[in-house]
């Protein structure tokens, strides 16, 4: 089998960076996320392949926080779309976990299927290679397996498995993966190594039947109670690897301008606020309910698997201690009798 | 804290049972010793879950905004910083005193559950081994400044000077250097608006950053718009911020927001002082920048 | 049956020119758009919508009230906010952006052979108009047509010419108009639409009811229709939510697991009952 030894890791990243933007898990101030390897500040920013995961998810690579779409000119009665900004530069995401790889698949299903193909997402995604880091030691907030994700078999073009000092087992899974592997084969070795043992999940949660049960729970009093302490701050939606709501806005000056899209959050009041003044989700309860139903029921109904991938970031980020695992537990225990 | 916790539960029980309050805001325990989270108890049964311990960091006065349009009587537990938040709301006419029953707790300094959660999450490059909240290392008002009942023994302010030292350090930089310092910090900002949501002083019904007619600050996540967001918000806080530190605590990318807010509070005191926001509630008291007098100084803030 | 936008860049608009603007009411205007070189940028089936934008201001989803062959696309737009204020200020000749067609459209084929009952309130007549005109264009395919329409006042009635002159003159067609409060010079019916429908009491046998209007009106109309014995399959409505992408991706227009822009906006009552009551 192919092996990447740890002392060759940086060389591999450097080589890959010659022909693509390489994104790796990096520390940044006292936070972490997927940032550019070649543009890192080596004194202040460290590679975080040995930690469980990073705080900010890699969704910003295929689905950036802000993405310019097309430029416009309007002069009096004349108007024109000048150019569109699909960005198909090659990108490599190195070292994501199975939960985040599943989230990318969620985004693929949202943006590339169901009648329309989002040209901006497609441009980025076409030339993106995903190298995932198989996970054998789930953390205290992890529950990916309960959501149907296999931590040791991430959905990716290449899987690396950390065997410790001996290095990473390197397994190409797709044609894209094979192609990339061929390009760095001189930096890989042939050796037989054993993959680590999978440790148990500290947190147990049972999602089975929850999507079905939630169908009948729209008016359940549980939502009022669970939404009490939510401050609608939006952090959960921003750290989540699969949340994909976006806004389309325009920036213009004089005759020129451009349209861009940016992340939005269903937690914000004006998310569903209509021009005429109506708002179907005026208070925290409605927005809270909508978010969790989307994650646990609506997406499952629509695409066949849940939108929540069990990464646990929202649990670590929520300032008021709202925990999706507890919500799943409460839903399972709730009595639905009307 | 155990004694205080029991007393708080007792008070909540009594107030709810007697119908003196409709909702009592306090905390409840999660399934780890560091998992304390806010609780809005509406019945004696729910009040059984109430605790008030060393992880009760959250500023419960922020939740009053959820009830501002209603008629409910609210009981809540506040520490020193939180009580200043209540005065902020009263001064901003967002709430009325007669709807509140305030249980003040003299605060010995709190631990931050988020620190413990983040440390145990495996997601951060460096884990602070201590859970003590950063904002508590520099606390001028540990004792509540407004209350109906006071629990705990009086605490000494702890102005260790760490934040002040950092502010002085930045004050001594040139304007270009200062800009660069903050530009680096704001680069990480993801415009999640958690700082705004966690802030008591941010209580506008329609936030300026949500306005579309006109749109004051675009929603692009770039240097310009990030700077504008933070600086405009800071100026809206000037003279009103009660320095509760929640904004910095909740930030997912660790931006040192309190440096700016404390600096502006310091300037407000220097220019218009002696003045500190939310220290004493009087009928018709106003924040420093809501009052204009002819002998106000002309110097800018930054 | 209905064409989805088959372009490769579904979020990028095409430029069209406004060739005519008509005042329908004090706050509703009809905009007639077509490509500068002639023709329409895409074909729109009855009930489908398009994103219309004033490029430097923003985009909004509007029902296409009618497509006249390759001549023009018509949109009836009410002045309620940032974008629509701007649209109401433009003049003939202005270039706008449009993209579409979006949505599932009305089940025009399934309704063939049936009697039709159109119930609308205020600007709600705009989305129904495309279906009404379709029925008139293919008159033999449909049975008796009844239109019940109401607005706050006479001035607020849309498409007055068609309402009072054109449509009542068509074979086997009845048009009932009502306004909320009595007004000088108005000799017609006074009262709310749901009550008027009950008064007229059309026989549910072999009939399809299509309704659109303010949410509160829809709610009462559905109650009335149920009272009058209409089954869930016989009642169709078209919904709205705030929309941004129009292609079922940005997440915000959902009711339950359905995106109003993609799976709707047209639903029959049986489908609506499956959805969370959030509209």
Tab-separated table of C-alpha atoms in Angstrom, chain C residues 52 66 108 114 133 135 188 192 219 221 223 235 258:
chain	number	residue	atom	x	y	z
C	52	UNK	CA	-37.111	40.668	-12.097
C	66	UNK	CA	-49.212	36.712	-19.004
C	108	UNK	CA	-53.698	23.582	-16.871
C	114	UNK	CA	-63.758	21.151	-15.777
C	133	UNK	CA	-56.272	34.114	-19.858
C	135	UNK	CA	-58.498	29.291	-20.228
C	188	UNK	CA	-71.694	46.676	-7.260
C	192	UNK	CA	-65.324	40.445	1.662
C	219	UNK	CA	-57.386	31.142	4.956
C	221	UNK	CA	-61.660	31.187	1.408
C	223	UNK	CA	-62.657	27.453	5.095
C	235	UNK	CA	-58.822	23.483	-4.466
C	258	UNK	CA	-40.881	22.048	-0.002
